[in-house]
mmCIF file of C-alpha atoms and ligand atoms in Angstrom:
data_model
loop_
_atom_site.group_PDB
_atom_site.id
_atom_site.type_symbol
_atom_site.label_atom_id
_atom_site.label_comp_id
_atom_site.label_asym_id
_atom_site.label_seq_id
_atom_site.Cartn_x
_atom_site.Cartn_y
_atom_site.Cartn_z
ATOM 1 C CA UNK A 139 4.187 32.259 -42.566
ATOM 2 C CA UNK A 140 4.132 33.422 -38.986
ATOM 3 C CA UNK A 141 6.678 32.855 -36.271
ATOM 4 C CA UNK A 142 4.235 30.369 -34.121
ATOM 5 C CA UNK A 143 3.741 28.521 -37.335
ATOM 6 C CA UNK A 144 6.922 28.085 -37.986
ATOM 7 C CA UNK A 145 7.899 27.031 -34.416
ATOM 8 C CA UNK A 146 4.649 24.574 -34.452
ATOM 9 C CA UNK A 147 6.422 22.875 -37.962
ATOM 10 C CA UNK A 148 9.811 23.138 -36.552
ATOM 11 C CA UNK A 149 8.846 21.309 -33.304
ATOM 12 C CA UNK A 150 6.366 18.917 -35.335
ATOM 13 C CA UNK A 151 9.520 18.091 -37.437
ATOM 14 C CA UNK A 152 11.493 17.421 -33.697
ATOM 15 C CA UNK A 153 8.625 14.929 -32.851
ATOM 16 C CA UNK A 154 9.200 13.026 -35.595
ATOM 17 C CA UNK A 155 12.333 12.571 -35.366
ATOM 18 C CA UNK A 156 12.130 11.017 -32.371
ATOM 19 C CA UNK A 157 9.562 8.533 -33.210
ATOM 20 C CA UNK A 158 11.876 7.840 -35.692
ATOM 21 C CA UNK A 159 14.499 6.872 -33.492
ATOM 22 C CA UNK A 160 12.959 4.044 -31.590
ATOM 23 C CA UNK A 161 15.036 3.582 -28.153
ATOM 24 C CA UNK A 162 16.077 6.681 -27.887
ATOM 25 C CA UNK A 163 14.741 9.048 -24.405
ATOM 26 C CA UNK A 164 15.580 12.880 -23.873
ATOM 27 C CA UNK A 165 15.729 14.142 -20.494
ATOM 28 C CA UNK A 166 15.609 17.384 -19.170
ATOM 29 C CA UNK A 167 16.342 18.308 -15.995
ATOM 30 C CA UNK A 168 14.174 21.614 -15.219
ATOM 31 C CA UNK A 169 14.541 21.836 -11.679
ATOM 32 C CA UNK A 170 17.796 20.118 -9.586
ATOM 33 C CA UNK A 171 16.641 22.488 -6.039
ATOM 34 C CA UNK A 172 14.331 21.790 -2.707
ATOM 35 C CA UNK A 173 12.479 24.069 -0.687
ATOM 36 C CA UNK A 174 15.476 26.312 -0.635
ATOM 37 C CA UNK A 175 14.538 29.545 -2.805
ATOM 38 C CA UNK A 176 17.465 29.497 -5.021
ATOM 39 C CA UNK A 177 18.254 30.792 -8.683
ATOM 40 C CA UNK A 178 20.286 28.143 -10.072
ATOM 41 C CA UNK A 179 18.556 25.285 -8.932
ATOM 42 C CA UNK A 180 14.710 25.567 -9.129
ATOM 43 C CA UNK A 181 12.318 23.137 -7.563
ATOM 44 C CA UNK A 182 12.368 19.607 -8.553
ATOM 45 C CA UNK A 183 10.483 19.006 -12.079
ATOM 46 C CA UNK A 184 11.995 16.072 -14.622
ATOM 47 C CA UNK A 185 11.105 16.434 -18.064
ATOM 48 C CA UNK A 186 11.014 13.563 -20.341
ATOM 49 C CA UNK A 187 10.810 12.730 -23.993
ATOM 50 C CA UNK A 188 10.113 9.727 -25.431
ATOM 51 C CA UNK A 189 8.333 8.435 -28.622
ATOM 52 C CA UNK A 190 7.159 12.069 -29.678
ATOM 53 C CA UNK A 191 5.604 12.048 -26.004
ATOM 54 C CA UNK A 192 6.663 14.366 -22.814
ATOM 55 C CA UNK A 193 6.127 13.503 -19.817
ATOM 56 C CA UNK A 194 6.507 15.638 -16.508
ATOM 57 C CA UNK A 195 7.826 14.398 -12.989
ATOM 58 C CA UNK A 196 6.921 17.197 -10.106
ATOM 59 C CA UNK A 197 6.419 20.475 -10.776
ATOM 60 C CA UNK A 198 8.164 22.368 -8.663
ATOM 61 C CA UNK A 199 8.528 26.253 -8.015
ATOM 62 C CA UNK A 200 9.586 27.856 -11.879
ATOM 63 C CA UNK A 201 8.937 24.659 -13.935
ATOM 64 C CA UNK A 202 7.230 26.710 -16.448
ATOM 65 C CA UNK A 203 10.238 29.019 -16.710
ATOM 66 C CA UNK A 204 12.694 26.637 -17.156
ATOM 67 C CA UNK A 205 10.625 24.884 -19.532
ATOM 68 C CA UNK A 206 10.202 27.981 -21.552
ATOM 69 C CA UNK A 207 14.273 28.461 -21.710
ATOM 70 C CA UNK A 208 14.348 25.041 -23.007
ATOM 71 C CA UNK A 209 11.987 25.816 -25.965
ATOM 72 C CA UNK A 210 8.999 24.182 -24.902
ATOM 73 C CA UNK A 211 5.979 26.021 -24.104
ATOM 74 C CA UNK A 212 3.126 24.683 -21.527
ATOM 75 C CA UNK A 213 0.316 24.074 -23.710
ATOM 76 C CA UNK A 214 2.831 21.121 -25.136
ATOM 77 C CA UNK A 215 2.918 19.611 -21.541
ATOM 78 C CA UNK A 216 -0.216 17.533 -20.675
ATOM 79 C CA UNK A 217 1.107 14.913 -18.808
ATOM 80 C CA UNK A 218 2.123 14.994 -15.198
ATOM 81 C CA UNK A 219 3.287 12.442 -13.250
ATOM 82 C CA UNK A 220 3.968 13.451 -8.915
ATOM 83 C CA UNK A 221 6.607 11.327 -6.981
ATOM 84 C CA UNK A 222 4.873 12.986 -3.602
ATOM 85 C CA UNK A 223 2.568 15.901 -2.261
ATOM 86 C CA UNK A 224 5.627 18.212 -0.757
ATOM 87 C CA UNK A 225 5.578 21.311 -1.773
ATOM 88 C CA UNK A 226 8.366 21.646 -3.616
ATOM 89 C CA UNK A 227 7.474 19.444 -5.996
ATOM 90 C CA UNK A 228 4.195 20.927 -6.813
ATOM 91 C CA UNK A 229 4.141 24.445 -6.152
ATOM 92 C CA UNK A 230 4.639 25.132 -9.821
ATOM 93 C CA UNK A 231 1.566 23.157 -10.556
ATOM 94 C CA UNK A 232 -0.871 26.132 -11.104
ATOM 95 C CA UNK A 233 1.346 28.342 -13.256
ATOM 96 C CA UNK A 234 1.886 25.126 -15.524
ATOM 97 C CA UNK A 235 -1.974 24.299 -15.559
ATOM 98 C CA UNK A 236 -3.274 27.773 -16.031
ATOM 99 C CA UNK A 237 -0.310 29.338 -18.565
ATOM 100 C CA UNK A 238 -0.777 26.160 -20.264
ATOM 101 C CA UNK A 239 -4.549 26.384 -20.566
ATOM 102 C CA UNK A 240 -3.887 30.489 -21.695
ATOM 103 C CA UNK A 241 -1.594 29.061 -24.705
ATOM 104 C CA UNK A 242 -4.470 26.680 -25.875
ATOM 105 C CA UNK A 243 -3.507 23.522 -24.613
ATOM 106 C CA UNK A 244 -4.885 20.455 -26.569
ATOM 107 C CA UNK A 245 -5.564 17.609 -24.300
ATOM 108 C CA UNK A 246 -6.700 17.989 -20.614
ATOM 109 C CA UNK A 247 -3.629 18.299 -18.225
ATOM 110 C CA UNK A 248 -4.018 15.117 -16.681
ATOM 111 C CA UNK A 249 -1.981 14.238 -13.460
ATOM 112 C CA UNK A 250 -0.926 11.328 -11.375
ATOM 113 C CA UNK A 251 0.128 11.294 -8.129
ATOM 114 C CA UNK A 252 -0.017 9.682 -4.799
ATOM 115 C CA UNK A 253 -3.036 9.426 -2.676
ATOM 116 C CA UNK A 254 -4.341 13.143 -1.960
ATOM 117 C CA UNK A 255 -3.971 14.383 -5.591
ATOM 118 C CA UNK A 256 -7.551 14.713 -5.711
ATOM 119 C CA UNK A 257 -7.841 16.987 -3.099
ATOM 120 C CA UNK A 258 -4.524 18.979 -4.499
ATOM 121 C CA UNK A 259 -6.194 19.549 -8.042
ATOM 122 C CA UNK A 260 -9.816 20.267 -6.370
ATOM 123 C CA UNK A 261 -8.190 22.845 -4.380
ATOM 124 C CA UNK A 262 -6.476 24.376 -7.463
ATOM 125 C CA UNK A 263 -9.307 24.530 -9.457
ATOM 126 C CA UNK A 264 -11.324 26.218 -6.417
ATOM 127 C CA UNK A 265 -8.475 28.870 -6.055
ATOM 128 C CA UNK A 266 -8.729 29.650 -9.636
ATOM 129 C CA UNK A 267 -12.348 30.074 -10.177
ATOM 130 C CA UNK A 268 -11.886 34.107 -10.549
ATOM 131 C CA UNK A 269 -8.688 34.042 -12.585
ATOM 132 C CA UNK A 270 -10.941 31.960 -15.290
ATOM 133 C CA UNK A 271 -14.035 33.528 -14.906
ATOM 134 C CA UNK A 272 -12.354 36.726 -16.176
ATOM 135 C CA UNK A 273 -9.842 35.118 -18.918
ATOM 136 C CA UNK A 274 -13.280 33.108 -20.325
ATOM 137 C CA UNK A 275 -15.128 36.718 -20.387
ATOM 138 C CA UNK A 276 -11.784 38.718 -21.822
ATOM 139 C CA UNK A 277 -10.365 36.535 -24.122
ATOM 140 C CA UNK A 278 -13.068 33.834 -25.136
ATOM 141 C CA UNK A 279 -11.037 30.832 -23.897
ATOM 142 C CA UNK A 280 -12.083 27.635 -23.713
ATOM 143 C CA UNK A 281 -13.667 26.918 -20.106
ATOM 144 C CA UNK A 282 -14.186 23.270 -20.760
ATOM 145 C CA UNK A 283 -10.170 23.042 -21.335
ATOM 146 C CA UNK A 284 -9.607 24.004 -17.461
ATOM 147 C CA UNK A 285 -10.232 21.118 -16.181
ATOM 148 C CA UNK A 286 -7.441 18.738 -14.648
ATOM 149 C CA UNK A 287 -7.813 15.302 -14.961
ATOM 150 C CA UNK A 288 -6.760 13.754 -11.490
ATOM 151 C CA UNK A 289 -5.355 10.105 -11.216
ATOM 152 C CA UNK A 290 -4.667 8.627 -7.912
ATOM 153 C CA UNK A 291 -1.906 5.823 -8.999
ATOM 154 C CA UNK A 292 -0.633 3.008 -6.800
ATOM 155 C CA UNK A 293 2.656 0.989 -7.408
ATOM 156 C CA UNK A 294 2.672 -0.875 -10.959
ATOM 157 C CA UNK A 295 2.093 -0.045 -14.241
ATOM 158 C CA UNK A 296 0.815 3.449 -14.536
ATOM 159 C CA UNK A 297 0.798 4.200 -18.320
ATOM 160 C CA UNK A 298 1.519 2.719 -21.919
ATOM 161 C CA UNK A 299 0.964 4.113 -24.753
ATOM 162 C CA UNK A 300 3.130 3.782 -28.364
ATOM 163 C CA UNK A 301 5.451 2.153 -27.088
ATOM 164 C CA UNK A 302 6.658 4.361 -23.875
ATOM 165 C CA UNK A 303 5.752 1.934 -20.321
ATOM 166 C CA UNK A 304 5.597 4.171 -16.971
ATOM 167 C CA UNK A 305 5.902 2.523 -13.668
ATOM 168 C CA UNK A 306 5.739 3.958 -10.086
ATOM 169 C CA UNK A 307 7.080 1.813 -7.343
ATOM 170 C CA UNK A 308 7.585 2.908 -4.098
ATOM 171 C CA UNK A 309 10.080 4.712 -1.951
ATOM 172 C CA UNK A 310 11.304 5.402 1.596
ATOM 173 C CA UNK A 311 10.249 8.557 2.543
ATOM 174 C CA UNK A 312 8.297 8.695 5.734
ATOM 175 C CA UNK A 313 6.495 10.544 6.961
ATOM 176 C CA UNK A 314 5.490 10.950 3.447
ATOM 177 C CA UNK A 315 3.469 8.174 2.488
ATOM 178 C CA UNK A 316 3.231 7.015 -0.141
ATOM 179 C CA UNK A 317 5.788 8.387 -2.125
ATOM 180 C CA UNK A 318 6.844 7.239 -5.559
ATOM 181 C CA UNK A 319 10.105 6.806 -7.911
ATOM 182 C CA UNK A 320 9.476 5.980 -11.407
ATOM 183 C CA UNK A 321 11.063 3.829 -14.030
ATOM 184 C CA UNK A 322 10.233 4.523 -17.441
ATOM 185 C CA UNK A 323 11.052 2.104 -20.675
ATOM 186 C CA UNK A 324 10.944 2.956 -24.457
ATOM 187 C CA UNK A 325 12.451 0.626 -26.626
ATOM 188 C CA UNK A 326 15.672 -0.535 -25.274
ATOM 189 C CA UNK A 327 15.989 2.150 -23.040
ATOM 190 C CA UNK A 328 14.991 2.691 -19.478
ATOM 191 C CA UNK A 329 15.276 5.489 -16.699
ATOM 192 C CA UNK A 330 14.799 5.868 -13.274
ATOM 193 C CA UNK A 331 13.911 8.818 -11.155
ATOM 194 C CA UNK A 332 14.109 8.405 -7.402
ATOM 195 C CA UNK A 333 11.833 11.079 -6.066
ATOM 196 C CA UNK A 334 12.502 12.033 -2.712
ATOM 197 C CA UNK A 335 13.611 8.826 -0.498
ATOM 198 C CA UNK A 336 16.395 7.925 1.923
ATOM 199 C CA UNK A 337 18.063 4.611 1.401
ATOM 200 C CA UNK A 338 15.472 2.086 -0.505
ATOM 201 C CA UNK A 339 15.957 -1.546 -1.132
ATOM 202 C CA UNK A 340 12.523 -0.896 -3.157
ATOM 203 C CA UNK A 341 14.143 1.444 -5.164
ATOM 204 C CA UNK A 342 17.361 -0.969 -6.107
ATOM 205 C CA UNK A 343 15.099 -3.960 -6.785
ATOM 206 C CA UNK A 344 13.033 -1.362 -9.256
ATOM 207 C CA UNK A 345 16.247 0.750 -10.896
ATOM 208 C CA UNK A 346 18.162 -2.757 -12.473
ATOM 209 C CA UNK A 347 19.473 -2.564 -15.940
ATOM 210 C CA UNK A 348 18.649 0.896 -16.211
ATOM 211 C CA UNK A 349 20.685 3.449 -18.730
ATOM 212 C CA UNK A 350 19.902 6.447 -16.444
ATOM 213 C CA UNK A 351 19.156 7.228 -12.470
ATOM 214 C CA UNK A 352 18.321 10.109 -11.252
ATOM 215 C CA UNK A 353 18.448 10.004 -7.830
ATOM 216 C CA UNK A 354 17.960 12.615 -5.540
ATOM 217 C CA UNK A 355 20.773 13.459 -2.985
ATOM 218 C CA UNK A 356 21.935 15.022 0.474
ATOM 219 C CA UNK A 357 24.990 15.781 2.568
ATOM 220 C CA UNK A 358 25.795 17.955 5.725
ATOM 221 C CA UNK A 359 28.840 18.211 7.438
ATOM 222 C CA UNK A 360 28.475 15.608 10.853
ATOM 223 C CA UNK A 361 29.208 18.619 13.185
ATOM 224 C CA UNK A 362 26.116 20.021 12.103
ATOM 225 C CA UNK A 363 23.704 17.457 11.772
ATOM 226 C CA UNK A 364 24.875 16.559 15.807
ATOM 227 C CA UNK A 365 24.027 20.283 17.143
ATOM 228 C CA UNK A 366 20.719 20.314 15.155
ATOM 229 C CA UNK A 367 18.003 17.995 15.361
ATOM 230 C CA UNK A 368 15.478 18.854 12.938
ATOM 231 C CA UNK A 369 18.490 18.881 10.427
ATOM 232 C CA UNK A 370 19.389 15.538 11.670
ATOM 233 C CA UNK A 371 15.120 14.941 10.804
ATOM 234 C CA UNK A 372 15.366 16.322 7.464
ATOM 235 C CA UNK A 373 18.660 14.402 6.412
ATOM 236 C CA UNK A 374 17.063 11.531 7.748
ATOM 237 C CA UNK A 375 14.588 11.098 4.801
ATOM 238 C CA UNK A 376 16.887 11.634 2.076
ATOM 239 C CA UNK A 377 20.083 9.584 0.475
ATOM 240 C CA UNK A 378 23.324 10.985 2.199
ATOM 241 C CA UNK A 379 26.891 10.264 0.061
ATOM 242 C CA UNK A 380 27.623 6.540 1.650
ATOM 243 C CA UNK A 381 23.581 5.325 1.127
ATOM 244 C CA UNK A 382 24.313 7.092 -2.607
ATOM 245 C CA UNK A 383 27.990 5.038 -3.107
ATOM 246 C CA UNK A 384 25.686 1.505 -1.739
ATOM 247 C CA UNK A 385 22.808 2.412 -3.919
ATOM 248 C CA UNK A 386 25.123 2.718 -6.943
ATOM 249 C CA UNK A 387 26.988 0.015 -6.593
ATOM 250 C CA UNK A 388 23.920 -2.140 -6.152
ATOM 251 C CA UNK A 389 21.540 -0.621 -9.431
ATOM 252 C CA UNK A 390 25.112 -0.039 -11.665
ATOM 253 C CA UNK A 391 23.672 2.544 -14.040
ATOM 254 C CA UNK A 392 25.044 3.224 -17.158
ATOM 255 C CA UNK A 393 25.225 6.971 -15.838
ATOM 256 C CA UNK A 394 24.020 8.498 -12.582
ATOM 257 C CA UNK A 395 22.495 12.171 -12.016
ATOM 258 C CA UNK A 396 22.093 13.524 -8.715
ATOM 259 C CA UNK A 397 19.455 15.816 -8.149
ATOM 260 C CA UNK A 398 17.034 17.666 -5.739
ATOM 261 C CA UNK A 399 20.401 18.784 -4.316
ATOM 262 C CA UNK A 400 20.317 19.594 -0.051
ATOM 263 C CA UNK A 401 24.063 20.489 1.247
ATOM 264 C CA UNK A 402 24.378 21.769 4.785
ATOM 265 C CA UNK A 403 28.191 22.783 4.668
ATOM 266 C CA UNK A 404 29.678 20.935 2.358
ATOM 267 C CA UNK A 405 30.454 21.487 -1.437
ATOM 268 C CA UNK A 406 28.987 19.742 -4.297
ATOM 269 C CA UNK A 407 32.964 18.788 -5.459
ATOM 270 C CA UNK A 408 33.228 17.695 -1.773
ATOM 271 C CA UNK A 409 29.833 15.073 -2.114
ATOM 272 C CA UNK A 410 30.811 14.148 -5.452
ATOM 273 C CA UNK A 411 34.510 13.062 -4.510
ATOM 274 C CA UNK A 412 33.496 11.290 -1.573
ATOM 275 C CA UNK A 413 31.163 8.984 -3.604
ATOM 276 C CA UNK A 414 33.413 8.574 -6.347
ATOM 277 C CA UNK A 415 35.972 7.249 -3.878
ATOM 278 C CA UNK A 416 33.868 3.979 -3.466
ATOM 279 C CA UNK A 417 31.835 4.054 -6.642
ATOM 280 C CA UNK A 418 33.947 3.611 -9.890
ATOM 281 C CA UNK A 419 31.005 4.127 -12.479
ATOM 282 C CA UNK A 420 30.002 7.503 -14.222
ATOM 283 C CA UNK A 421 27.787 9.975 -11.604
ATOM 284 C CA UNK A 422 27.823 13.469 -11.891
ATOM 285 C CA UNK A 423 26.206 16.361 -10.308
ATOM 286 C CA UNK A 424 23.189 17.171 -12.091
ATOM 287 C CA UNK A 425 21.926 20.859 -12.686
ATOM 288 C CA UNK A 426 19.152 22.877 -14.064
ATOM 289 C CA UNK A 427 18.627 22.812 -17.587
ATOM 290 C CA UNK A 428 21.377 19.437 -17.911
ATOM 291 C CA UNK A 429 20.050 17.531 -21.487
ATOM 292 C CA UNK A 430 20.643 13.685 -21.103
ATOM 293 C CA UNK A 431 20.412 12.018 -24.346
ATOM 294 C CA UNK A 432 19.426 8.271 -23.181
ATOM 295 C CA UNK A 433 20.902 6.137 -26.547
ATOM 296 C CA UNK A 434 23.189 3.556 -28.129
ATOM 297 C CA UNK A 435 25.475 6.255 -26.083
ATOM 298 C CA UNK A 436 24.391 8.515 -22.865
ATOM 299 C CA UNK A 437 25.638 12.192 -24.009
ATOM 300 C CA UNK A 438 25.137 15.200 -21.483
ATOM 301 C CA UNK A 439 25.026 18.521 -22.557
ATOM 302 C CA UNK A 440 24.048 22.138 -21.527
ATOM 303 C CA UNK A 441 21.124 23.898 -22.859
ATOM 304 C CA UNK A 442 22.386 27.416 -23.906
ATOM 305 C CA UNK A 443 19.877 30.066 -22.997
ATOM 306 C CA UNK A 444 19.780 33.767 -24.019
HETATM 307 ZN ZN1 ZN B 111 11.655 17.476 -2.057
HETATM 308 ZN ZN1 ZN B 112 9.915 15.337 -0.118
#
C-alpha cells in the first residue's frame, strides 16, 4: 500500500470519528496576522471541522502552508466562506484554488462572500488562464475541475448540511461594506468568528450562548494613535482592549480567542492583562496553528510541526 493511500484511510478513519462524535467542532487557527508580512502570524484564515466537514473562513496570505503543517492538504478544502474583500483575507485565495485543483480536488471550490465575490473569482480565473492552459496540456488535469463556484451571501442562513448550520450576520467595519462574522452550530455546539469589525452590537446580539469567539483584536499605545492619523483611521475599524473587555462581558463565551492580531507599541501580555483586569472569563491570545477542541470541555493545544 502506498503512502497517499494510507494517509487517504488514515484521514477517512479521522472523518469518521468525528461524525461519530455528534457536538463536537475542531478549530484551527491557520492564520492569527493582518496585512503586516510576518512569519509567525500569517494572514487571517479559520479552519473548521465539523461533522466530517471543513469549512474555511478567509484565506489569507500562506493559508495553504499552514494548512499543509497541519496535515491537511488543499484538494480536502472545498468550502470557503469570506468575512470581507480586504486583502488580507484573500490573498491566499489562488494558491488554495489552483494547488488544490493540482492535487485533484473532488468537488468544485465553492466560495461565499460579500457582495463583489463575483468579480474577485472572475478575476482569478482570468489571471490564471495560462497557468491552466499549460498544467491541462502537461499533466492531463481536469479543466472542468477549475472552476470556482461563486456565492454572493447576505445576512442569514448561509448553509446546512448533516447537521452543521452556517450563518453570516453582519459587522461594523466601514468603509467595508458589507462585512460578515459568522456563527456556526453542530449539535450542541456553536462558534463565532468576528471577522474584521470595531465594536458591534450586531455582533453581541449574534455571538449568545456560544462555546467559542474568535474575535479579532487591536491595541496601540494612545501617544501614538494622537501623532498619527491614519493609525488613529485604521484602529478605528477594529476592537481595541476596552470595546474587547464590553464585548466579552456582554456575549460570555465559554472561551475567547483573539485573533487577526494589530499592536502598535504595546505587547500582547500588555493587551491581554488589561482585558483580563475587567473581564473574569477565559480569553487568551490566539496564534497560528492554536487547535481548539469545541466539546463537553474546550481544550487548546499546539500543533507540533517538523
Ligand atoms: Zn483584516
Ligand atoms: Zn478588514
Amino acid at each position: 500500500m502506498t503512502m497517499k493511500k494510507i494517509l487517504n484511510l488514515l484521514l477517512v478513519s479521522i472523518v469518521l470519528l468525528q461524525s461519530a462524535c455528534a457536538g463536537y467542532i475542531e478549530v484551527i487557527l491557520l492564520g492569527t496576522g493582518t496585512p503586516r508580512p510576518s512569519i509567525e502570524r500569517f494572514g487571517s484564515a479559520t479552519l473548521v471541522s465539523a461533522g466530517g466537514q471543513y469549512f474555511l473562513f478567509d484565506v489569507g496570505r500562506g493559508a495553504t502552508i499552514r494548512l499543509q503543517q497541519a496535515g491537511i492538504t488543499p484538494n480536502q478544502i472545498d468550502k470557503v466562506f469570506l468575512t470581507h474583500l480586504h486583502s488580507d483575507h484573500i490573498s491566499g485565495l489562488d494558491d488554495l484554488w489552483i494547488t488544490g485543483w493540482v492535487w485533484q480536488r473532488e468537488e468544485l471550490l465553492k466560495v461565499h462572500g460579500p457582495v463583489g465575490t463575483h468579480q474577485l473569482v472572475e478575476g482569478l480565473c482570468d489571471a490564471y488562464v495560462a497557468d491552466i492552459s499549460y498544467r491541462v496540456a502537461n499533466v492531463d488535469l481536469d479543466n472542468d475541475k477549475t472552476k470556482i463556484e461563486s456565492v454572493e451571501i447576505k445576512s442569514g442562513v448561509v448553509y446546512e448540511k448533516e447537521g452543521v448550520t452556517i450563518s453570516a450576520f453582519l459587522v461594523e467595519h466601514a468603509p467595508v461594506k458589507p462585512a460578515f462574522g459568522y456563527r456556526i452550530e453542530f449539535g450542541d455546539r456553536t462558534i463565532v468568528i468576528s471577522g474584521d469589525t470595531t465594536y458591534s452590537e450586531n455582533l453581541i446580539k449574534h455571538a449568545q450562548n456560544a462555546d467559542l469567539l474568535i474575535h479579532e483584536i487591536t491595541a496601540a499605545a494612545p501617544s501614538l494613535i494622537k501623532r498619527n492619523k491614519r493609525l488613529a483611521n485604521v484602529i478605528a475599524y477594529h476592537t481595541n482592549s476596552s470595546q474587547m473587555v464590553e464585548v466579552l462581558n456582554k456575549t460570555e463565551p465559554k472561551v475567547a480567542i483573539l485573533n487577526h492580531v494589530l499592536l502598535f507599541g504595546m505587547s500582547e501580555d500588555q493587551v491581554i492583562n488589561e482585558i483580563k483586569q475587567k473581564y473574569s472569563g477565559d480569553v487568551a491570545m490566539g496564534y497560528d496553528l492554536m487547535r481548539i477542541g469545541v466539546g463537553s470541555s474546550i481544550d487548546v493545544q499546539r500543533i507540533n510541526i517538523e
